[in-house]
Coordinates of C-alpha atoms and ligand atoms in Angstrom, one line a residue:
M1 CA 84.8 50.7 14.8
K2 CA 81.6 52.7 15.1
E3 CA 80.8 51.8 11.5
D4 CA 81.2 48.1 12.3
F5 CA 79.0 48.5 15.4
D6 CA 76.3 50.3 13.3
R7 CA 76.5 47.6 10.7
E8 CA 76.1 44.9 13.4
L9 CA 73.2 46.8 14.9
G10 CA 71.7 47.3 11.5
S11 CA 72.0 43.6 10.8
A12 CA 70.4 42.7 14.2
D13 CA 67.4 44.8 13.2
E14 CA 67.5 43.3 9.8
I15 CA 67.6 39.8 11.3
A16 CA 64.6 40.7 13.5
R17 CA 62.7 42.2 10.6
N18 CA 63.6 39.2 8.4
R19 CA 62.4 36.8 11.0
Y20 CA 59.2 38.8 11.3
L21 CA 58.7 38.8 7.6
D22 CA 59.6 35.2 7.3
I23 CA 57.1 34.1 9.9
L24 CA 54.3 36.1 8.2
H25 CA 55.4 34.9 4.8
Q26 CA 55.4 31.3 5.8
F27 CA 52.1 31.8 7.6
T28 CA 50.5 33.4 4.6
L29 CA 51.8 30.7 2.3
R30 CA 50.4 27.9 4.5
Q31 CA 47.1 29.6 5.0
S32 CA 46.7 30.3 1.3
S33 CA 45.9 26.7 0.6
L34 CA 43.4 26.3 3.4
T35 CA 39.7 26.9 3.0
K36 CA 38.1 24.9 5.7
L37 CA 37.5 26.7 9.0
E38 CA 38.9 23.9 11.1
D39 CA 42.2 23.8 9.0
I40 CA 42.6 27.6 9.2
V41 CA 42.1 27.9 13.0
W42 CA 44.3 24.9 13.9
N43 CA 47.0 26.2 11.7
I44 CA 47.0 29.6 13.5
A45 CA 47.3 27.8 16.9
K46 CA 50.2 25.7 15.7
T47 CA 52.0 28.6 14.1
A48 CA 51.9 30.6 17.3
I49 CA 53.7 27.8 19.1
A50 CA 56.1 26.6 16.4
E51 CA 57.1 30.0 14.9
L52 CA 56.4 32.5 17.6
G53 CA 57.7 30.3 20.5
F54 CA 54.5 30.7 22.5
E55 CA 53.6 28.2 25.2
D56 CA 50.0 27.8 24.0
C57 CA 47.5 29.4 21.7
V58 CA 43.6 29.3 21.7
V59 CA 41.4 30.5 18.9
Y60 CA 38.0 31.7 20.0
L61 CA 35.1 32.6 17.7
L62 CA 31.9 34.4 18.5
A63 CA 28.9 32.1 18.8
D64 CA 25.3 32.2 20.1
E65 CA 24.5 35.4 18.2
G66 CA 27.6 37.2 19.4
L67 CA 27.0 36.5 23.1
M68 CA 29.6 33.8 23.7
L69 CA 33.1 33.0 22.7
K70 CA 33.7 29.4 21.7
Q71 CA 37.0 27.6 21.5
V72 CA 37.5 26.3 18.0
A73 CA 41.2 25.5 18.2
A74 CA 43.6 25.1 21.2
H75 CA 47.2 24.0 21.2
G76 CA 49.7 23.7 24.0
P77 CA 50.6 21.5 27.0
K78 CA 47.0 21.3 27.9
N79 CA 46.0 20.4 24.4
P80 CA 48.7 18.2 22.9
V81 CA 46.5 16.3 20.5
D82 CA 45.9 17.8 17.1
R83 CA 42.3 18.8 16.5
E84 CA 41.2 17.7 19.9
I85 CA 40.3 20.3 22.6
F86 CA 40.6 19.2 26.2
N87 CA 37.8 20.4 28.4
E88 CA 36.4 22.9 25.8
I89 CA 35.1 26.1 27.4
T90 CA 32.9 29.0 26.3
I91 CA 33.4 32.5 27.7
P92 CA 30.6 35.1 27.8
V93 CA 31.5 38.3 25.9
G94 CA 32.7 40.9 28.5
Q95 CA 34.0 38.3 30.9
G96 CA 37.7 37.8 31.7
I97 CA 40.5 39.2 29.5
V98 CA 39.4 37.3 26.4
G99 CA 35.8 38.5 26.9
Y100 CA 37.1 42.0 27.3
V101 CA 39.0 41.9 24.0
A102 CA 35.9 40.6 22.2
Q103 CA 33.8 43.4 23.7
T104 CA 36.2 46.3 23.1
G105 CA 38.4 45.2 20.2
E106 CA 41.5 46.3 22.2
V107 CA 44.7 44.2 22.3
Q108 CA 45.5 43.1 25.9
R109 CA 49.0 42.2 27.0
I110 CA 49.1 41.2 30.7
D111 CA 52.6 41.1 32.2
D112 CA 51.5 39.8 35.6
A113 CA 48.1 38.2 35.8
R114 CA 48.1 38.4 39.6
L115 CA 47.6 42.1 39.3
D116 CA 44.7 41.8 36.9
P117 CA 41.3 41.0 38.5
R118 CA 39.9 40.1 35.1
Y119 CA 42.2 37.1 34.8
I120 CA 40.2 33.8 35.1
E121 CA 42.4 31.0 36.4
D122 CA 41.6 27.5 35.0
D123 CA 43.9 24.5 35.7
N124 CA 47.1 26.5 36.2
F125 CA 47.9 30.1 37.0
R126 CA 49.9 31.7 34.2
L127 CA 51.4 35.0 34.7
S128 CA 51.5 36.4 31.1
E129 CA 48.6 36.6 28.7
L130 CA 48.3 38.1 25.2
A131 CA 44.8 38.5 23.6
V132 CA 44.2 40.1 20.3
P133 CA 40.9 40.6 18.4
I134 CA 40.1 38.9 15.1
S135 CA 38.1 41.6 13.2
H136 CA 36.7 41.6 9.7
D137 CA 35.0 44.6 8.0
G138 CA 35.0 46.5 11.4
R139 CA 33.2 43.6 13.1
I140 CA 34.9 41.5 15.8
I141 CA 34.5 37.8 14.9
G142 CA 36.8 36.2 17.5
V143 CA 39.9 36.4 19.7
L144 CA 43.4 34.9 19.6
D145 CA 44.7 34.2 23.0
S146 CA 48.0 32.9 24.4
E147 CA 49.2 32.5 28.0
H148 CA 52.7 31.9 29.4
H149 CA 53.8 30.7 32.9
A150 CA 56.5 33.4 33.2
A151 CA 55.7 37.0 33.9
K152 CA 56.4 39.7 31.2
F153 CA 56.8 37.0 28.6
F154 CA 55.2 38.7 25.6
T155 CA 57.4 41.3 23.7
D156 CA 56.2 44.2 21.5
E157 CA 57.2 42.1 18.5
D158 CA 55.0 39.3 19.7
V159 CA 52.1 41.7 20.0
R160 CA 52.7 42.9 16.4
L161 CA 53.1 39.4 15.0
F162 CA 50.0 38.1 16.8
T163 CA 47.9 41.0 15.7
T164 CA 49.1 40.7 12.1
I165 CA 48.4 37.0 12.1
A166 CA 44.9 37.7 13.5
S167 CA 44.2 40.3 10.8
L168 CA 45.8 38.2 8.0
A169 CA 43.6 35.2 9.0
S170 CA 40.4 37.2 9.6
T171 CA 39.2 37.3 5.9
R172 CA 39.9 33.6 5.5
I173 CA 38.1 32.8 8.8
D174 CA 35.1 35.0 7.8
T175 CA 34.9 33.4 4.4
A176 CA 35.1 30.0 5.9
L177 CA 32.4 30.9 8.4
A178 CA 30.2 32.2 5.5
M179 CA 30.9 28.9 3.6
D180 CA 30.0 26.9 6.7
R181 CA 26.8 28.8 7.1
L182 CA 26.1 28.3 3.4
E183 CA 26.8 24.6 3.6
K184 CA 24.5 24.4 6.6
T185 CA 21.8 26.2 4.7
V186 CA 22.3 23.9 1.7
E187 CA 22.2 21.0 4.1
H188 CA 19.0 22.3 5.7
L189 CA 17.5 22.9 2.3
E190 CA 18.5 19.4 1.2
E191 CA 16.9 18.0 4.3
A192 CA 13.8 20.1 3.7
R193 CA 13.7 18.9 0.1
Q194 CA 14.0 15.3 1.2
A195 CA 11.3 15.8 3.9
L196 CA 9.1 17.4 1.2
E197 CA 9.8 14.5 -1.1
I198 CA 8.8 12.0 1.6
Q199 CA 5.7 14.1 2.4
T200 CA 4.8 14.3 -1.3
E201 CA 5.3 10.5 -1.6
E202 CA 3.2 9.9 1.5
L203 CA 0.5 12.2 0.2
R204 CA 0.6 10.4 -3.2
E205 CA 0.3 7.1 -1.4
A206 CA -2.5 8.4 0.8
R207 CA -4.3 9.7 -2.3
L208 CA -3.8 6.5 -4.2
A209 CA -5.1 4.5 -1.2
A210 CA -8.1 6.8 -0.9
E211 CA -8.8 6.5 -4.6
A212 CA -8.4 2.7 -4.4
A213 CA -10.7 2.6 -1.4
S214 CA -13.2 4.8 -3.2
V215 CA -13.0 2.6 -6.4
A216 CA -13.3 -0.5 -4.2
K217 CA -16.4 1.0 -2.5
T218 CA -18.0 2.0 -5.8
N219 CA -17.3 -1.5 -7.3
F220 CA -18.6 -3.0 -4.1
L221 CA -21.8 -1.0 -4.3
A222 CA -22.3 -1.9 -7.9
N223 CA -21.5 -5.6 -7.3
M224 CA -23.8 -5.7 -4.2
S225 CA -26.5 -4.1 -6.3
H226 CA -26.1 -6.8 -8.9
E227 CA -25.6 -9.6 -6.3
I228 CA -28.8 -8.7 -4.4
R229 CA -31.0 -7.9 -7.4
T230 CA -30.3 -11.1 -9.3
P231 CA -31.5 -13.5 -6.6
M232 CA -34.3 -11.0 -5.7
T233 CA -35.6 -11.3 -9.2
A234 CA -35.9 -15.0 -8.8
I235 CA -37.3 -14.8 -5.3
V236 CA -39.9 -12.2 -6.1
G237 CA -40.7 -13.8 -9.5
F238 CA -41.2 -17.3 -8.2
A239 CA -43.1 -16.1 -5.2
D240 CA -45.5 -14.2 -7.6
L241 CA -45.9 -17.3 -9.7
L242 CA -46.6 -19.5 -6.7
A243 CA -49.1 -16.9 -5.4
N244 CA -50.9 -17.0 -8.8
G245 CA -51.5 -20.7 -8.1
V246 CA -50.1 -23.7 -9.9
K247 CA -51.7 -27.1 -10.2
D248 CA -48.8 -29.3 -11.3
P249 CA -47.1 -30.4 -8.0
E250 CA -43.8 -31.1 -9.7
Q251 CA -43.9 -27.6 -11.1
Q252 CA -44.8 -26.1 -7.8
E253 CA -42.0 -28.0 -6.1
Q254 CA -39.5 -26.7 -8.7
W255 CA -40.5 -23.1 -8.3
R256 CA -40.5 -23.5 -4.5
S257 CA -36.9 -24.9 -4.6
Q258 CA -35.7 -22.1 -6.9
L259 CA -37.2 -19.6 -4.5
T260 CA -35.5 -21.3 -1.6
E261 CA -32.1 -21.7 -3.3
N262 CA -32.1 -18.0 -4.2
A263 CA -33.2 -16.9 -0.7
R264 CA -30.4 -19.0 0.8
Y265 CA -27.9 -17.4 -1.6
L266 CA -29.1 -14.0 -0.5
K267 CA -28.9 -15.0 3.1
D268 CA -25.3 -16.3 2.7
L269 CA -24.3 -13.1 0.8
I270 CA -25.6 -10.8 3.6
G271 CA -24.0 -13.1 6.1
N272 CA -20.7 -12.7 4.4
V273 CA -20.9 -8.9 4.4
L274 CA -21.9 -8.9 8.1
D275 CA -19.1 -11.4 8.9
M276 CA -16.6 -9.2 7.1
S277 CA -17.7 -6.1 9.1
A278 CA -17.5 -8.2 12.3
V279 CA -13.9 -9.3 11.3
E280 CA -12.9 -5.8 10.5
A281 CA -14.3 -4.7 13.9
G282 CA -12.3 -7.5 15.5
E283 CA -15.4 -9.3 16.7
M284 CA -15.2 -12.7 15.2
S285 CA -16.3 -15.3 17.7
L286 CA -15.4 -19.0 17.4
R287 CA -17.3 -22.1 18.7
F288 CA -15.2 -25.2 18.9
E289 CA -16.9 -28.6 18.9
S290 CA -16.1 -32.1 17.9
I291 CA -17.3 -32.8 14.4
N292 CA -17.2 -35.6 11.9
L293 CA -14.6 -34.6 9.3
L294 CA -15.9 -36.5 6.4
S295 CA -19.6 -35.7 6.8
T296 CA -18.7 -32.0 7.2
V297 CA -16.6 -31.9 4.0
T298 CA -19.3 -34.1 2.2
A299 CA -22.0 -31.7 3.0
A300 CA -20.0 -28.7 1.8
V301 CA -19.1 -30.3 -1.5
E302 CA -22.5 -31.8 -2.2
N303 CA -24.2 -28.6 -1.6
L304 CA -22.3 -27.1 -4.5
R305 CA -22.4 -30.1 -6.9
V306 CA -25.4 -28.8 -8.7
R307 CA -23.6 -25.6 -9.6
A308 CA -20.7 -27.5 -11.1
E309 CA -23.1 -29.8 -13.1
R310 CA -25.0 -26.8 -14.4
K311 CA -21.7 -25.7 -16.0
N312 CA -20.7 -29.2 -17.1
V313 CA -17.7 -29.0 -14.9
G314 CA -16.6 -32.2 -13.1
L315 CA -16.3 -32.3 -9.4
E316 CA -14.2 -35.0 -7.7
T317 CA -13.2 -35.5 -4.1
V318 CA -10.1 -37.4 -3.2
L319 CA -9.4 -38.7 0.3
S320 CA -5.7 -39.0 0.6
G321 CA -4.2 -41.3 3.2
A322 CA -5.5 -41.9 6.7
L323 CA -8.0 -39.3 8.1
P324 CA -9.2 -38.8 11.6
D325 CA -12.9 -39.5 12.0
A326 CA -13.5 -36.6 14.3
I327 CA -11.8 -33.2 14.7
I328 CA -12.3 -30.3 17.1
T329 CA -12.9 -27.0 15.3
D330 CA -15.5 -24.4 14.6
S331 CA -17.6 -26.4 12.2
L332 CA -19.5 -23.5 10.6
K333 CA -16.4 -21.6 9.9
F334 CA -14.5 -24.6 8.7
R335 CA -17.3 -25.3 6.3
E336 CA -17.5 -21.7 5.2
I337 CA -13.9 -21.7 4.0
I338 CA -14.4 -24.9 2.0
V339 CA -17.6 -23.5 0.5
N340 CA -15.9 -20.3 -0.4
L341 CA -12.9 -22.0 -2.1
L342 CA -15.1 -24.5 -3.9
S343 CA -17.7 -22.0 -5.1
N344 CA -14.9 -19.8 -6.4
A345 CA -13.4 -22.8 -8.2
I346 CA -16.8 -23.5 -9.9
K347 CA -17.4 -19.8 -10.6
Y348 CA -14.0 -19.3 -12.3
T349 CA -13.9 -22.6 -14.3
E350 CA -15.7 -23.0 -17.6
R351 CA -14.4 -26.5 -18.6
G352 CA -12.5 -29.4 -17.1
A353 CA -12.9 -30.5 -13.5
I354 CA -12.4 -29.5 -9.9
T355 CA -10.7 -31.8 -7.4
V356 CA -11.1 -31.4 -3.7
T357 CA -8.3 -33.4 -1.9
L358 CA -8.5 -34.0 1.8
S359 CA -5.5 -35.2 3.8
A360 CA -4.2 -35.0 7.3
K361 CA -0.9 -35.3 9.2
N362 CA -1.1 -37.2 12.5
L363 CA 0.7 -35.3 15.3
G364 CA -0.8 -37.3 18.2
A365 CA -3.1 -35.0 20.1
K366 CA -3.2 -32.7 17.0
A367 CA -3.6 -33.1 13.3
I368 CA -2.7 -30.8 10.5
L369 CA -5.6 -30.9 8.0
S370 CA -5.2 -30.0 4.4
V371 CA -8.0 -29.3 2.0
E372 CA -6.8 -28.6 -1.5
V373 CA -9.2 -27.2 -4.1
L374 CA -7.7 -27.6 -7.6
D375 CA -9.5 -26.3 -10.7
T376 CA -8.9 -26.0 -14.4
G377 CA -10.3 -22.5 -14.7
I378 CA -9.2 -19.1 -15.8
G379 CA -6.3 -18.9 -13.3
I380 CA -4.7 -15.8 -11.8
D381 CA -2.0 -13.5 -13.0
S382 CA 1.0 -13.7 -10.7
V383 CA 1.0 -9.9 -10.3
Q384 CA -2.5 -10.0 -9.0
M385 CA -1.8 -12.7 -6.5
D386 CA -1.1 -10.3 -3.6
N387 CA -4.5 -8.6 -4.1
L388 CA -6.6 -11.8 -4.0
F389 CA -7.1 -11.7 -0.3
L390 CA -7.9 -8.0 0.0
P391 CA -11.6 -7.3 1.0
F392 CA -13.8 -6.2 -2.0
S393 CA -11.0 -6.9 -4.5
R394 CA -11.9 -8.8 -7.6
V395 CA -8.7 -9.4 -9.5
H396 CA -10.0 -10.3 -12.9
D397 CA -11.1 -7.5 -15.2
T398 CA -14.8 -7.2 -15.9
H399 CA -14.4 -8.9 -19.3
H400 CA -13.0 -12.1 -17.7
R401 CA -15.5 -12.3 -15.0
A402 CA -18.6 -10.8 -16.7
G403 CA -21.6 -12.5 -15.3
I404 CA -19.7 -14.2 -12.5
E405 CA -21.4 -13.2 -9.3
G406 CA -19.1 -12.1 -6.5
T407 CA -18.3 -9.3 -4.1
G408 CA -14.6 -9.8 -3.6
L409 CA -15.2 -10.8 0.0
G410 CA -15.0 -14.6 -0.1
L411 CA -11.2 -15.0 0.0
A412 CA -10.6 -12.1 2.4
L413 CA -13.1 -13.6 4.8
S414 CA -11.8 -17.1 4.3
R415 CA -8.2 -16.1 5.1
Q416 CA -9.3 -14.2 8.2
I417 CA -11.3 -17.2 9.4
A418 CA -8.4 -19.5 8.7
G419 CA -6.1 -17.2 10.6
A420 CA -8.4 -17.1 13.6
L421 CA -8.3 -20.9 13.6
E422 CA -4.5 -20.7 13.4
G423 CA -4.4 -22.0 9.9
D424 CA -3.7 -20.4 6.5
I425 CA -4.7 -20.5 2.9
A426 CA -2.1 -20.7 0.2
V427 CA -2.6 -20.3 -3.5
A428 CA -0.8 -21.4 -6.6
S429 CA -2.1 -20.5 -10.0
T430 CA -1.2 -20.3 -13.7
L431 CA -3.2 -17.8 -15.8
G432 CA -5.4 -19.7 -18.3
K433 CA -4.6 -23.1 -16.8
G434 CA -6.1 -23.1 -13.3
S435 CA -5.6 -22.5 -9.6
K436 CA -5.0 -24.5 -6.5
F437 CA -6.1 -23.1 -3.1
T438 CA -4.9 -25.0 -0.1
L439 CA -6.4 -24.6 3.4
T440 CA -4.0 -25.8 6.1
L441 CA -5.6 -26.1 9.5
P442 CA -4.2 -27.4 12.8
V443 CA -7.0 -29.1 14.7
E444 CA -7.2 -30.8 18.1
I445 CA -8.3 -34.5 18.0
S446 CA -9.7 -36.3 21.0
A447 CA -7.8 -39.3 22.4
H448 CA -10.3 -41.9 21.1
T449 CA -10.3 -40.7 17.5
H450 CA -9.8 -43.3 14.9
W451 CA -7.7 -42.8 11.9
S452 CA -9.1 -44.6 8.8
E453 CA -7.9 -45.1 5.3
H454 CA -10.3 -44.2 2.5
H455 CA -9.8 -45.4 -1.0
Q456 CA -12.7 -44.4 -3.1
A457 CA -11.9 -41.6 -5.5
N458 CA -15.2 -39.8 -5.6
P459 CA -17.2 -40.9 -2.6
F460 CA -19.9 -38.3 -2.9
A461 CA -20.7 -38.2 -6.6
V462 CA -24.3 -38.2 -7.6
G463 CA -26.0 -37.9 -11.0
P464 CA -26.7 -34.6 -12.8
S465 CA -29.5 -32.6 -11.4
K466 CA -32.6 -32.3 -13.4
L467 CA -33.9 -29.0 -14.8
S468 CA -37.4 -28.9 -16.3
T469 CA -37.7 -27.3 -19.7
K470 CA -41.1 -26.1 -20.4
P471 CA -42.9 -24.7 -17.4
S472 CA -46.1 -22.7 -18.1
V473 CA -48.7 -20.7 -16.2
P474 CA -52.1 -19.5 -17.3
G475 CA -51.6 -16.0 -18.9
T476 CA -53.3 -13.4 -20.9
K477 CA -51.3 -14.0 -24.1
E478 CA -50.5 -10.3 -24.5
L479 CA -47.3 -11.2 -26.2
L480 CA -48.9 -13.8 -28.5
G481 CA -46.6 -14.7 -31.4
L482 CA -43.8 -12.2 -30.3
R483 CA -40.4 -13.7 -31.1
V484 CA -38.2 -13.0 -28.2
L485 CA -34.5 -13.8 -28.0
V486 CA -33.5 -14.1 -24.3
C487 CA -29.9 -13.9 -23.2
E488 CA -29.6 -14.6 -19.5
D489 CA -26.9 -16.6 -17.6
S490 CA -28.6 -16.9 -14.3
A491 CA -30.5 -20.3 -14.5
S492 CA -33.1 -19.1 -12.0
V493 CA -33.9 -15.9 -13.8
A494 CA -33.8 -17.7 -17.2
T495 CA -36.4 -20.2 -15.9
L496 CA -38.5 -17.4 -14.6
L497 CA -38.4 -15.5 -17.9
E498 CA -39.3 -18.6 -19.8
V499 CA -42.3 -19.3 -17.6
V500 CA -43.6 -15.7 -17.8
L501 CA -42.9 -15.2 -21.5
N502 CA -44.4 -18.6 -22.5
A503 CA -47.5 -17.8 -20.4
A504 CA -47.9 -14.5 -22.3
G505 CA -47.7 -16.3 -25.6
A506 CA -44.2 -15.3 -26.7
I507 CA -42.1 -17.6 -28.8
I508 CA -38.7 -17.6 -27.0
T509 CA -35.2 -18.7 -27.7
Q510 CA -32.9 -18.8 -24.7
C511 CA -29.1 -18.3 -24.6
V512 CA -26.8 -18.4 -21.6
N513 CA -24.3 -15.8 -22.7
G514 CA -23.8 -12.9 -25.2
L515 CA -21.8 -15.0 -27.7
E516 CA -24.5 -17.7 -27.9
G517 CA -27.1 -15.0 -28.1
L518 CA -25.3 -13.3 -31.0
R519 CA -25.0 -16.7 -32.9
C520 CA -28.7 -17.4 -32.4
F521 CA -29.5 -13.9 -33.7
E522 CA -27.3 -14.3 -36.8
E523 CA -28.8 -17.6 -37.5
Q524 CA -32.4 -16.4 -37.2
N525 CA -31.7 -13.3 -39.1
A526 CA -30.1 -15.2 -42.0
L527 CA -33.2 -17.5 -42.1
G528 CA -35.4 -14.4 -42.4
T529 CA -37.0 -15.0 -39.0
P530 CA -35.1 -12.5 -36.8
P531 CA -36.4 -12.0 -33.2
D532 CA -39.0 -9.2 -32.8
L533 CA -37.3 -8.2 -29.5
V534 CA -34.1 -9.1 -27.6
L535 CA -34.1 -9.4 -23.8
M536 CA -30.5 -8.9 -22.9
D537 CA -28.9 -9.5 -19.5
M538 CA -25.9 -7.2 -19.4
Q539 CA -23.5 -9.1 -17.2
M540 CA -22.7 -12.5 -18.6
P541 CA -19.7 -14.7 -19.1
I542 CA -17.8 -15.1 -22.3
M543 CA -19.4 -12.1 -24.0
D544 CA -21.4 -9.6 -22.0
G545 CA -24.6 -7.9 -23.0
Y546 CA -23.0 -4.6 -23.9
E547 CA -20.8 -6.3 -26.6
A548 CA -23.5 -8.6 -27.9
T549 CA -26.0 -5.6 -28.2
G550 CA -23.3 -3.7 -30.2
H551 CA -23.0 -6.5 -32.7
I552 CA -26.8 -7.0 -33.0
K553 CA -27.4 -3.3 -33.5
A554 CA -24.7 -3.1 -36.1
V555 CA -26.6 -5.6 -38.2
R556 CA -30.2 -4.8 -37.3
P557 CA -30.6 -1.4 -35.6
D558 CA -34.3 -1.7 -36.0
I559 CA -34.7 -4.6 -33.7
P560 CA -35.3 -3.4 -30.1
V561 CA -33.0 -4.6 -27.4
V562 CA -34.2 -4.4 -23.9
A563 CA -31.5 -4.4 -21.3
L564 CA -32.2 -6.5 -18.2
T565 CA -29.7 -5.1 -15.7
A566 CA -29.1 -5.9 -12.1
F567 CA -26.8 -2.8 -11.9
A568 CA -29.4 -0.2 -11.1
L569 CA -27.0 2.8 -10.7
A570 CA -27.4 5.8 -13.0
D571 CA -24.0 5.1 -14.7
D572 CA -25.0 1.5 -15.5
I573 CA -28.2 2.6 -17.2
D574 CA -26.3 5.2 -19.2
R575 CA -23.9 2.4 -20.2
C576 CA -26.8 0.2 -21.4
L577 CA -28.2 2.9 -23.5
A578 CA -24.8 3.9 -24.9
A579 CA -24.2 0.2 -25.9
G580 CA -27.3 0.5 -28.1
C581 CA -30.1 -0.8 -25.9
D582 CA -33.5 0.8 -26.6
Y583 CA -35.0 0.2 -23.2
Y584 CA -33.9 -1.1 -19.9
L585 CA -35.6 -3.0 -17.1
T586 CA -33.9 -3.3 -13.7
K587 CA -33.9 -6.4 -11.7
P588 CA -35.8 -7.6 -9.7
I589 CA -38.4 -7.6 -12.5
Q590 CA -42.0 -7.5 -11.3
I591 CA -43.7 -10.2 -13.4
G592 CA -47.1 -8.6 -13.1
T593 CA -45.9 -5.5 -14.9
F594 CA -43.0 -7.1 -16.9
T595 CA -45.2 -8.5 -19.7
E596 CA -47.2 -5.3 -19.7
E597 CA -44.0 -3.3 -20.3
L598 CA -43.0 -5.6 -23.1
R599 CA -46.5 -5.3 -24.6
L600 CA -46.1 -1.5 -24.6
I601 CA -42.8 -1.8 -26.3
R602 CA -44.4 -4.0 -28.9
E603 CA -47.2 -1.5 -29.4
R604 CA -44.7 1.2 -30.0
L605 CA -43.0 -1.0 -32.5
D606 CA -46.2 -1.8 -34.4
A607 CA -47.2 1.9 -34.5
Ligands
ADP701 P1 -15.5 -13.0 -5.5 O1 -16.8 -12.7 -4.7 O2 -15.2 -11.9 -6.5 O3 -15.4 -14.3 -6.1 P2 -13.3 -13.6 -3.7 O4 -12.7 -12.9 -2.6 O5 -13.8 -15.0 -3.4 O6 -14.4 -12.7 -4.4 O7 -12.2 -13.8 -4.8 C1 -11.5 -12.6 -5.2 C2 -11.1 -12.7 -6.6 O8 -10.1 -13.7 -6.8 C3 -12.2 -13.1 -7.6 O9 -12.9 -11.9 -8.0 C4 -11.4 -13.7 -8.7 O10 -10.9 -12.7 -9.6 C5 -10.2 -14.3 -8.0 N1 -10.4 -15.8 -7.8 C6 -10.8 -16.4 -6.6 N2 -10.8 -17.7 -6.8 C7 -10.4 -18.0 -8.0 C8 -10.2 -19.2 -8.8 N3 -10.4 -20.4 -8.3 N4 -9.8 -19.1 -10.0 C9 -9.5 -17.8 -10.6 N5 -9.7 -16.7 -9.9 C10 -10.1 -16.7 -8.7

């Protein structure tokens, strides 16, 4: 009987031990597959309730550098939803029962919370509480806590189980915490790397922008130097010639008009630069007035006709449909845009024709004007299209626009002006075929304005302008008999050189670009009458002076080539000499000393 009783007792112990082992075994099994902190702590909370029969379970972990306890999992009547903590609280270490366990590492079993002043009541007073520390490597990293409404609820076995669960889970929790910290560090590092990448890209863009601005500025200075010196050569030269006195009134008139034309060009150029700085400073002022549409466009087109004729390029104006007689706009600015578009069309067209088409849409009190400038010129690469309207940008490489005057301001300014007048400029172009620039401008029209149809195709055409061929001034003949090959594309400067060299007794041949110059040279050389000296403008269309000089020097290194350069910066001079030029003269040339300088060169040659 006693034996039976002992066996039964033994089996009750065994059952208890088996239950104990079973719970821990199951818990260890479940935990073994978990690596994420969230999974681990929620599994502890759920195990406490499901396996240990607790009413609730909260997992606290130390936070804020070990000063606070933060709830990371909470399960029970107050927290029925998985992975959701209702009214999450933090407890300062040292406060309440949980805070005490975190501070001391001692297990606390409270049988009647009413008797424990440390008990902090929240929504409901619960009489029993069991709190055990979670320690790893001798450090407390958190607390497991459970409360029960009944007094004296937690048994010794509960204490042992809860403590064992806490210590079994501690390594996993610590590893997960370390992984979390590592992941956060990696995240921060990744964020820092991305920020660094963005910063590097921004720096690269800023550097590229600064470099582009610097290149644009250098190009602008070089272009301005050229742009100013070329007309200055003509102005100073013709002024000198006129000052020396000339009897022939026709000759006098021609020099005077050359001087005026170049002075006007210079004035326009400086005006453009000043306008651009005013625009960039936001100071463009507009003056609206009623103007005659046709006569304004006529004046703009006719002013440029002579330039087109010089290049043998046709210029046609087409009036399409009905047009208002008068419009209200800023006439100077309106004209400026047309002049810019048309002078570009002439500059960048070597053959064919340019057509200016004027049309208007009648909207009652308003009209939408359209001025289309179509050319058969060099065209524009589609990639370069976006850069066209940037200030100081010249989109063609120097080879394609050698000798073509320009600062890269015209289009930028024109678009700014069009925008200020609430209009726009559109462009369509095919490289090598031509371009079409269209100005669209909304304008007011007064109530009495007539709309008239115009049918003539080219209402403004006039005959080709006349250029005299052999001007002469009395001279000292210091270059008598010297054969000079002159390559110069600027008509004004070419005329000036012709006058001065003829007066000094030189025998000159004139060419308008490097290729023509090279052909002349080869012809004369083959005939045994090569030039004694070549005067070479360096910036010319089709073939520039650098290339032409190279070819000439390859055949006849003994014939001196004198560079005439409007680029007066040190680099440009080095470039001239590197191209094979023997001497250089910078524009504007002083005609008083010019022939003297050539005479000295001749003397050196004869010696
Ligand atoms: P630029 O003084 O150089 O002519 P713009 O601002 O007027 O300056 O024009 C900018 C650039 O656009 C020019 O340098 C040229 O490369 C290109 N361009 C302008 N108009 C034309 C055109 N009609 N045909 C071809 N290229 C053009």
